Short mmCIF file of C-alpha atoms and ligand atoms in Angstrom, two decimals:
data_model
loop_
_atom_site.label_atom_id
_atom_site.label_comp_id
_atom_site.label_asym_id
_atom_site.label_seq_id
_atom_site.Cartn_x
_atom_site.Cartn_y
_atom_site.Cartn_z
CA UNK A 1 57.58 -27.20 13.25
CA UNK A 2 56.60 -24.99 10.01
CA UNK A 3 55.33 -27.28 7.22
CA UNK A 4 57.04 -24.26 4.80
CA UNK A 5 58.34 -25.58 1.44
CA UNK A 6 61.46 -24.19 0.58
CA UNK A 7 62.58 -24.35 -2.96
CA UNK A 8 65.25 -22.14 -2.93
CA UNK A 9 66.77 -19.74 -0.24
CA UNK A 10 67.74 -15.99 -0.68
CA UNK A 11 69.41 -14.95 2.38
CA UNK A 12 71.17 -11.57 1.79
CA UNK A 13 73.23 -10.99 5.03
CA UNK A 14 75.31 -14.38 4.13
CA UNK A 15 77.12 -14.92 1.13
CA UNK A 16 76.02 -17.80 -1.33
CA UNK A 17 79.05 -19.90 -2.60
CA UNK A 18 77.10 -22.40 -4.11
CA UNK A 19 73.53 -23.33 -5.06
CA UNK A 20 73.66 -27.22 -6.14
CA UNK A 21 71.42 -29.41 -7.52
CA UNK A 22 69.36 -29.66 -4.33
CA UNK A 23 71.48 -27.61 -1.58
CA UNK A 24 72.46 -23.67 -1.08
CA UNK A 25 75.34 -23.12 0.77
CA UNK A 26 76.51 -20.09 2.33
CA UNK A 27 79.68 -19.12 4.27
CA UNK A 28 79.65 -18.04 7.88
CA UNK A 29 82.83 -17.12 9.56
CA UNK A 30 85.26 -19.90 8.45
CA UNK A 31 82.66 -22.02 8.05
CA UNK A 32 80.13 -23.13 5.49
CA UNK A 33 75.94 -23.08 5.97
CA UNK A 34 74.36 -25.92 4.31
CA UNK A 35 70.99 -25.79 3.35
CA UNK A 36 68.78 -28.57 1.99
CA UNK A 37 66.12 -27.30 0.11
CA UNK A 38 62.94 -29.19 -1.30
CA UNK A 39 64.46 -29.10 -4.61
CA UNK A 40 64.79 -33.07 -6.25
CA UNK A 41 66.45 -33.80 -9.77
CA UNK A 42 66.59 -36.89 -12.15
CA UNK A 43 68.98 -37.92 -14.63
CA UNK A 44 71.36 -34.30 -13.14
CA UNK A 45 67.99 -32.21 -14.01
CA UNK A 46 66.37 -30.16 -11.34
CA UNK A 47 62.66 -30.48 -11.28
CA UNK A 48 60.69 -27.18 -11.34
CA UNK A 49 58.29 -28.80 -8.43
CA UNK A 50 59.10 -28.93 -4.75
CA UNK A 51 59.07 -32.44 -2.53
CA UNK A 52 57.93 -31.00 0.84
CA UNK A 53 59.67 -31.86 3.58
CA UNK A 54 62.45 -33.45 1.58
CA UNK A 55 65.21 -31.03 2.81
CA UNK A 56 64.48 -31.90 6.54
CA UNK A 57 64.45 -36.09 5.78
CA UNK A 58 68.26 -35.63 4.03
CA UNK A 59 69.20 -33.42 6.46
CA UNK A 60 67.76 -35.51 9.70
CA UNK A 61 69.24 -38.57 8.07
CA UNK A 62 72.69 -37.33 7.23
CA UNK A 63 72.94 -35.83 11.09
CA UNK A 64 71.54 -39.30 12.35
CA UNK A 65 74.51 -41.47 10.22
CA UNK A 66 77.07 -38.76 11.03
CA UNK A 67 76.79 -39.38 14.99
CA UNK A 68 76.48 -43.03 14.18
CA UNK A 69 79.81 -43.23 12.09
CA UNK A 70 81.64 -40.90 13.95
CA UNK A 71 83.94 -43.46 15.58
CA UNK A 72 84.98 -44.51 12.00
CA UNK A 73 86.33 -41.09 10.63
CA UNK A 74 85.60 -37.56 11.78
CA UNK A 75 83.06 -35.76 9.71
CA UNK A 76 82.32 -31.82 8.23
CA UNK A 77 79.13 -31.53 11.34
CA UNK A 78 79.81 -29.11 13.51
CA UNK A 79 76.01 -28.46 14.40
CA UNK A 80 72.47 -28.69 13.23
CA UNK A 81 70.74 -26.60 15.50
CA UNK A 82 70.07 -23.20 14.26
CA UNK A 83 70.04 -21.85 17.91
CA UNK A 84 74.04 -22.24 18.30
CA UNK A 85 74.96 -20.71 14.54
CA UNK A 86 76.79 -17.48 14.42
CA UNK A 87 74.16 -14.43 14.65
CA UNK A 88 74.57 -13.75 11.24
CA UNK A 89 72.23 -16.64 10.64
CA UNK A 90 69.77 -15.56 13.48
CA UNK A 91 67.17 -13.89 10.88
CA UNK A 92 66.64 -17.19 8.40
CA UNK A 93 66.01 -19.45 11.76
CA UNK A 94 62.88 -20.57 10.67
CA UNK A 95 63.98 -21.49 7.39
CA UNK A 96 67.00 -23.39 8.59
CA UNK A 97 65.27 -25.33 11.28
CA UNK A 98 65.52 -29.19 10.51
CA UNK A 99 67.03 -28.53 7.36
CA UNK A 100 70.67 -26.94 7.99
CA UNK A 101 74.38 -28.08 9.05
CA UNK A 102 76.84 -25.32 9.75
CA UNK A 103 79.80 -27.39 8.97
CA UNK A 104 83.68 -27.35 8.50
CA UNK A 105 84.49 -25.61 4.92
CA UNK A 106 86.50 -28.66 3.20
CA UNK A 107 88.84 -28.99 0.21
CA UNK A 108 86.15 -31.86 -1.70
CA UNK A 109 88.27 -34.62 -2.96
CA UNK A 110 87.07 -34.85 -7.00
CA UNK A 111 86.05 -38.44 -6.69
CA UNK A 112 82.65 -39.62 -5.83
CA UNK A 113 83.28 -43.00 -3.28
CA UNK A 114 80.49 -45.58 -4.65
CA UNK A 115 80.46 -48.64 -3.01
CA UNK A 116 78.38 -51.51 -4.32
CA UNK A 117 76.90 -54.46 -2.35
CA UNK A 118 74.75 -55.82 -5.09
CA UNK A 119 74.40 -55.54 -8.42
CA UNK A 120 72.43 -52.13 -9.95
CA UNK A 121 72.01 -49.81 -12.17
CA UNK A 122 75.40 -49.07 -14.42
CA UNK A 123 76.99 -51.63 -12.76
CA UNK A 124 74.10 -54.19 -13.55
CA UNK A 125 74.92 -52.88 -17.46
CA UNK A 126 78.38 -53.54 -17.39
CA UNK A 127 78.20 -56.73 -15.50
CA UNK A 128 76.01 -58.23 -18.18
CA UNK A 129 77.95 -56.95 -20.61
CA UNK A 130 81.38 -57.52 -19.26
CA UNK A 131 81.28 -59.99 -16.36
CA UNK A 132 82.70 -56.86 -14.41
CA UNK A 133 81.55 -53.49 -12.85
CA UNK A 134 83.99 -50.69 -12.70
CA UNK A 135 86.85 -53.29 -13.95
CA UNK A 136 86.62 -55.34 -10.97
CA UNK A 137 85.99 -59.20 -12.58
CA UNK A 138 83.26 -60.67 -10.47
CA UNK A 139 81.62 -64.42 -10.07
CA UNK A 140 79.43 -65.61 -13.21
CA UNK A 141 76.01 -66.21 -12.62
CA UNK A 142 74.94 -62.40 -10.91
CA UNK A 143 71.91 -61.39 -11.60
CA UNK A 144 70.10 -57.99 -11.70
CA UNK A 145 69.96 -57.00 -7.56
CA UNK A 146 71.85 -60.25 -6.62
CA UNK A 147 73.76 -59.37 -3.62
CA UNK A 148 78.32 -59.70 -4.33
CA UNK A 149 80.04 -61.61 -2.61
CA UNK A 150 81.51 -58.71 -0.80
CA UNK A 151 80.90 -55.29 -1.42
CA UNK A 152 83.11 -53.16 -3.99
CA UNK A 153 84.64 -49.39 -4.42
CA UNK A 154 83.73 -48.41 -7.73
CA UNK A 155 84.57 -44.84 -7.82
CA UNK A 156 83.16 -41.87 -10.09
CA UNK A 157 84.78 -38.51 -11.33
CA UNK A 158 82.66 -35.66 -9.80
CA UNK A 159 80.99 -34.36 -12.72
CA UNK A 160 80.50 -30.66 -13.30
CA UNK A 161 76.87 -29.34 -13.59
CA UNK A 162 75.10 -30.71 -16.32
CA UNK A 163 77.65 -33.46 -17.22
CA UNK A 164 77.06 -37.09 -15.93
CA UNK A 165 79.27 -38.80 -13.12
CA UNK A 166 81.70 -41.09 -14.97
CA UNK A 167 83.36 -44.17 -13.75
CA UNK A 168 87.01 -44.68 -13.02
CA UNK A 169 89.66 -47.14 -12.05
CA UNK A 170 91.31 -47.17 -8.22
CA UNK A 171 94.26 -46.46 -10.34
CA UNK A 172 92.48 -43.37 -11.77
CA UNK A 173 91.74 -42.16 -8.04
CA UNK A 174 95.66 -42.92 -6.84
CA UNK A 175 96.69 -40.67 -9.66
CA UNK A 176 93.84 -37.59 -8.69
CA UNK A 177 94.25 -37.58 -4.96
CA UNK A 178 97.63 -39.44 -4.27
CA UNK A 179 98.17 -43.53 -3.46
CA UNK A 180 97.66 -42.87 0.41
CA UNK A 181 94.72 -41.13 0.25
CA UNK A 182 93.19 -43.33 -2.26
CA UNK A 183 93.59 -45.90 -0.13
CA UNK A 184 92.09 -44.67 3.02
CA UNK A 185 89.10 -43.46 1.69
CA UNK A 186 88.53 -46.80 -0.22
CA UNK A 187 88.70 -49.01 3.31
CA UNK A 188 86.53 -45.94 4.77
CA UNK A 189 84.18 -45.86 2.36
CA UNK A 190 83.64 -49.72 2.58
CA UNK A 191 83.60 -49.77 6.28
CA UNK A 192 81.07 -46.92 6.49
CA UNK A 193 79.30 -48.76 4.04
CA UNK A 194 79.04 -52.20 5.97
CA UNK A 195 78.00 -50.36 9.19
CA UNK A 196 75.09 -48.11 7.52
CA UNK A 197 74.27 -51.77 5.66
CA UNK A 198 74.10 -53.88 9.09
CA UNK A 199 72.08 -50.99 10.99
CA UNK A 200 69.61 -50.38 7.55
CA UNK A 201 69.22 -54.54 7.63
CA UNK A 202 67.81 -54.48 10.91
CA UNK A 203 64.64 -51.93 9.73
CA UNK A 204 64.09 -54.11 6.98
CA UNK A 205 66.05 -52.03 4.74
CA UNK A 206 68.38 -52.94 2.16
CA UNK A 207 71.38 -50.38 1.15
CA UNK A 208 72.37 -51.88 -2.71
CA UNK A 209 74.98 -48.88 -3.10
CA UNK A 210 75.88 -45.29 -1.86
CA UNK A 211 78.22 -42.98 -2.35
CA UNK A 212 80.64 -40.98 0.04
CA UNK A 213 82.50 -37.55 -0.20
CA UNK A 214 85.60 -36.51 1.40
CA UNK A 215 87.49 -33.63 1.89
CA UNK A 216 90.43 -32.01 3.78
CA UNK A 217 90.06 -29.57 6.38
CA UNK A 218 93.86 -28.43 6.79
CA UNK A 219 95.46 -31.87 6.45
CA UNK A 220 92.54 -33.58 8.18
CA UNK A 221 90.46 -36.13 6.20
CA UNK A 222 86.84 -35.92 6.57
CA UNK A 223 83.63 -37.24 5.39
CA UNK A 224 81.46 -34.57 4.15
CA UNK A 225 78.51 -33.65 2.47
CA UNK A 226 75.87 -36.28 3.01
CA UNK A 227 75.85 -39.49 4.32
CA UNK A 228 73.26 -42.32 3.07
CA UNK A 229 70.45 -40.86 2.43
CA UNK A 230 67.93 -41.90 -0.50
CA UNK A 231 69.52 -38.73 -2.91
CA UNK A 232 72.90 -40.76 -2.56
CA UNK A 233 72.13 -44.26 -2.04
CA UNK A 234 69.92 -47.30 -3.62
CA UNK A 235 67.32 -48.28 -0.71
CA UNK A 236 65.45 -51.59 -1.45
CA UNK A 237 62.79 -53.00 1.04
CA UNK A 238 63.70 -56.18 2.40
CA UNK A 239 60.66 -57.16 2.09
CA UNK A 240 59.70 -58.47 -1.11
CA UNK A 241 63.66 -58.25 -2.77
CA UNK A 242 63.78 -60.62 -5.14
CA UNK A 243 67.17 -61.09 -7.53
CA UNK A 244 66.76 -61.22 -11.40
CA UNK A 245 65.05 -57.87 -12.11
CA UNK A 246 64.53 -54.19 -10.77
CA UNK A 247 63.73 -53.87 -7.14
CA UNK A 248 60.78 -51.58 -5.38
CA UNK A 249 62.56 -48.83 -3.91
CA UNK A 250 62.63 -46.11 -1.23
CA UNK A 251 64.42 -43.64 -3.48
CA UNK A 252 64.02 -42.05 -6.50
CA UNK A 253 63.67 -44.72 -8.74
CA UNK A 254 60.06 -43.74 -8.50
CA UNK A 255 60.24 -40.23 -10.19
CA UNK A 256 62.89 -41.68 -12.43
CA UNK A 257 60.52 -44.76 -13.60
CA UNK A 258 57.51 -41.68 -13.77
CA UNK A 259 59.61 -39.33 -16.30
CA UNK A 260 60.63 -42.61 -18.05
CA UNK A 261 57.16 -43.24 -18.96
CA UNK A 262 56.34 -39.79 -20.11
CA UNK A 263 58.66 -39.52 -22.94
CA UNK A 264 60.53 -36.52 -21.71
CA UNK A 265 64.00 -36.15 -23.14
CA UNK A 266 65.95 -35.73 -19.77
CA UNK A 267 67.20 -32.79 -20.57
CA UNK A 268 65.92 -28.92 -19.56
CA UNK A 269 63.35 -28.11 -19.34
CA UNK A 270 61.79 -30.41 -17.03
CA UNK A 271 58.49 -31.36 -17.18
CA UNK A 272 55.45 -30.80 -14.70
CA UNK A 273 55.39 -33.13 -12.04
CA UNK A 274 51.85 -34.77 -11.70
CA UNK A 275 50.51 -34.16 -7.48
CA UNK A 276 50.81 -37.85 -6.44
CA UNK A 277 53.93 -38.21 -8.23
CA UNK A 278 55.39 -35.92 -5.89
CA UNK A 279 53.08 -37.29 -3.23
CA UNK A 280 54.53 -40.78 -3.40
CA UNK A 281 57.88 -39.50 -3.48
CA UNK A 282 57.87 -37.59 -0.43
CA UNK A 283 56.04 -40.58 1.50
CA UNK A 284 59.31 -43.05 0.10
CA UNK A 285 61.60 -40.24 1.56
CA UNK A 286 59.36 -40.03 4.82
CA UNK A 287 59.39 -43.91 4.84
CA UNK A 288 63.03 -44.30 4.87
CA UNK A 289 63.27 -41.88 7.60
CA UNK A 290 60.98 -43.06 9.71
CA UNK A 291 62.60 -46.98 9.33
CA UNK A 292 66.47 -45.94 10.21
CA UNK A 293 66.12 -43.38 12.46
CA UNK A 294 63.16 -44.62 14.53
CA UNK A 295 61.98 -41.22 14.04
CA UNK A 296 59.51 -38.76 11.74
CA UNK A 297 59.81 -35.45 11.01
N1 LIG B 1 82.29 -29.56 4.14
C1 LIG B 1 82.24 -29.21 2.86
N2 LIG B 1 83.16 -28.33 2.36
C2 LIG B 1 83.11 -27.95 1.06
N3 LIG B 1 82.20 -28.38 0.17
C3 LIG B 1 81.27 -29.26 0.62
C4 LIG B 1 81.23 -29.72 1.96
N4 LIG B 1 80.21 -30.59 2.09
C5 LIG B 1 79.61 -30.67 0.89
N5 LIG B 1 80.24 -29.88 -0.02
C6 LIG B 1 79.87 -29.69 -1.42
O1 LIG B 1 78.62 -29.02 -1.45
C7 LIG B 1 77.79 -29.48 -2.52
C8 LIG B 1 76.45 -29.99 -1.97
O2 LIG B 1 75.36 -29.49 -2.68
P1 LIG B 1 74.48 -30.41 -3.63
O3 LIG B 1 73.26 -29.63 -3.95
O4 LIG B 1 74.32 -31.77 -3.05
O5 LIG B 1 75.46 -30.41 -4.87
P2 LIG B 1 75.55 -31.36 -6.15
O6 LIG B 1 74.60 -30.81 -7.14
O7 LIG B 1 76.99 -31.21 -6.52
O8 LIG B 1 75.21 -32.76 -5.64
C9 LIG B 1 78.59 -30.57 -3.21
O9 LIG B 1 79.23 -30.03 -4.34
C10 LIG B 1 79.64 -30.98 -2.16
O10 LIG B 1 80.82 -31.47 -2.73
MG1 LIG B 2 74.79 -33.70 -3.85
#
């Protein structure tokens, strides 16, 4: 196993469709070549520092939940291992090991599926503000981290680059991606939810929220991108959770709380990250890992 960091990839026999906020993804054949790099962003910005390693924990952990949930809905994962890709890829092997899915190319449905199990973050705001989170009235008496009373869909608009997720009504989703499909990927997206949740409870981990993408593959349905990992989920230690504030987390609440407290205006360019900021991080990623999947790197 090569300890390389990679930040960003460059690999000139494929062609690069896409280079998001943390993956680069190339197409092969009919299919697509997803890369997780080492990159990490807060608040939508990408940090100029690396978390090492961090590419092979979201990509290990997606895999891991996409065999798990596979008897719920079919997924984009067609294979991880860089020794059955298309030659094409043969050359960038090292760089793709433990950190690469060549996967179906879908058509991504513009929503973002959030589902909440307890109460965080926007929804926390809006709760106290409203006695509701995404419009859905809830129970009086919820406070910050207090676990619902069952969890919720509270869907986002897919934001473009440099424009913040935004939330909208089930309505909102009928009217993007039709009633039908609204309403299967609401009961899959709370499904997978409860099943990540009940495995995740086991290790002592608690899942507040996450968020699921899907897409069509001819007039197929699939979950795709990743699947709840700390870049697209809250993860709380059981241990210690207490209701009525902030929790501890295994995410990266940590960076966020670090660029909090150095006055930085969340917006380009971002600022230096200090050694054991990025040091901490990468252990929380390594942490979670280690907890769901039984595994390390
Ligand atoms: N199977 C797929 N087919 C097409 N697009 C996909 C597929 N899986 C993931 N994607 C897209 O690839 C991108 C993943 O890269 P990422 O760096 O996470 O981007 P972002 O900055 O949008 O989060 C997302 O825009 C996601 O919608
Ligand atoms: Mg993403």
């Amino acid at each position: 196993m090569s300890a390389q960091v990679v930040r960003e990839t460059d690999f000139a026999n494929l062609r690069l469709v896409n280079r998001g906020k943390v993956r680069d993804i190339y197409e092969v054949g009919d299919n697509l070549l997803i890369v997780a790099t080492d990159r990490v962003s807060a608040f939508d910005v990408v940090m100029n520092d690396p978390v090492p390693d961090k590419g092979k924990v979201l990509t290990k952990l997606s895999v891991f939940w996409f065999k798990r949930l596979a008897s719920i809905v079919d997924n984009h994962l067609i294979s991880a291992d860089p020794d059955e890709y298309p030659e094409s890829c043969t050359p960038y092997k090292e760089q793709l090991a433990d950190r690469s899915m060549l996967v179906h190319k879908a058509r991504p449905l513009p929503v973002e599926c959030v589902v909440r199990g307890y109460v965080s973050g926007s929804g926390w705001l809006e709760y106290r503000e409203l006695g509701s989170i995404s419009g859905i009235s809830l129970v009086e008496g919820l406070e910050e981290s207090s676990q619902l009373p069952e969890p919720i869909f509270t869907p986002a608009t897919k934001a473009a680059q440099g424009t913040h997720d935004e939330n909208i009504s089930f309505e909102d989703v009928s009217n993007i991606v039709g009633e039908d499909t609204a309403k299967e990927i609401k009961r899959i997206s709370l499904v997978l939810y409860q099943n990540g949740r009940d495995l995740a409870s086991r290790n002592g981990i608690i899942i507040a929220d996450t968020k699921f993408e899907f897409g069509f593959v001819d007039d197929h349905l699939m979950l795709i991108d990743e699947v709840l990992t700390p870049d697209s989920s809250r993860f709380w230690p059981m241990d210690g959770y207490k209701p009525g504030g902030a929790q501890k987390s295994f995410d990266k609440q940590f960076l966020r709380d670090y660029l909090n407290s150095i006055d930085w205006p969340k917006e380009p360019p971002p600022p230096k990250l200090r050694p054991e900021v990025i040091q901490i991080t990468r252990d929380k990623y390594l942490e979670v890992l280690e907890r769901l999947t039984g595994k390390g790197l």
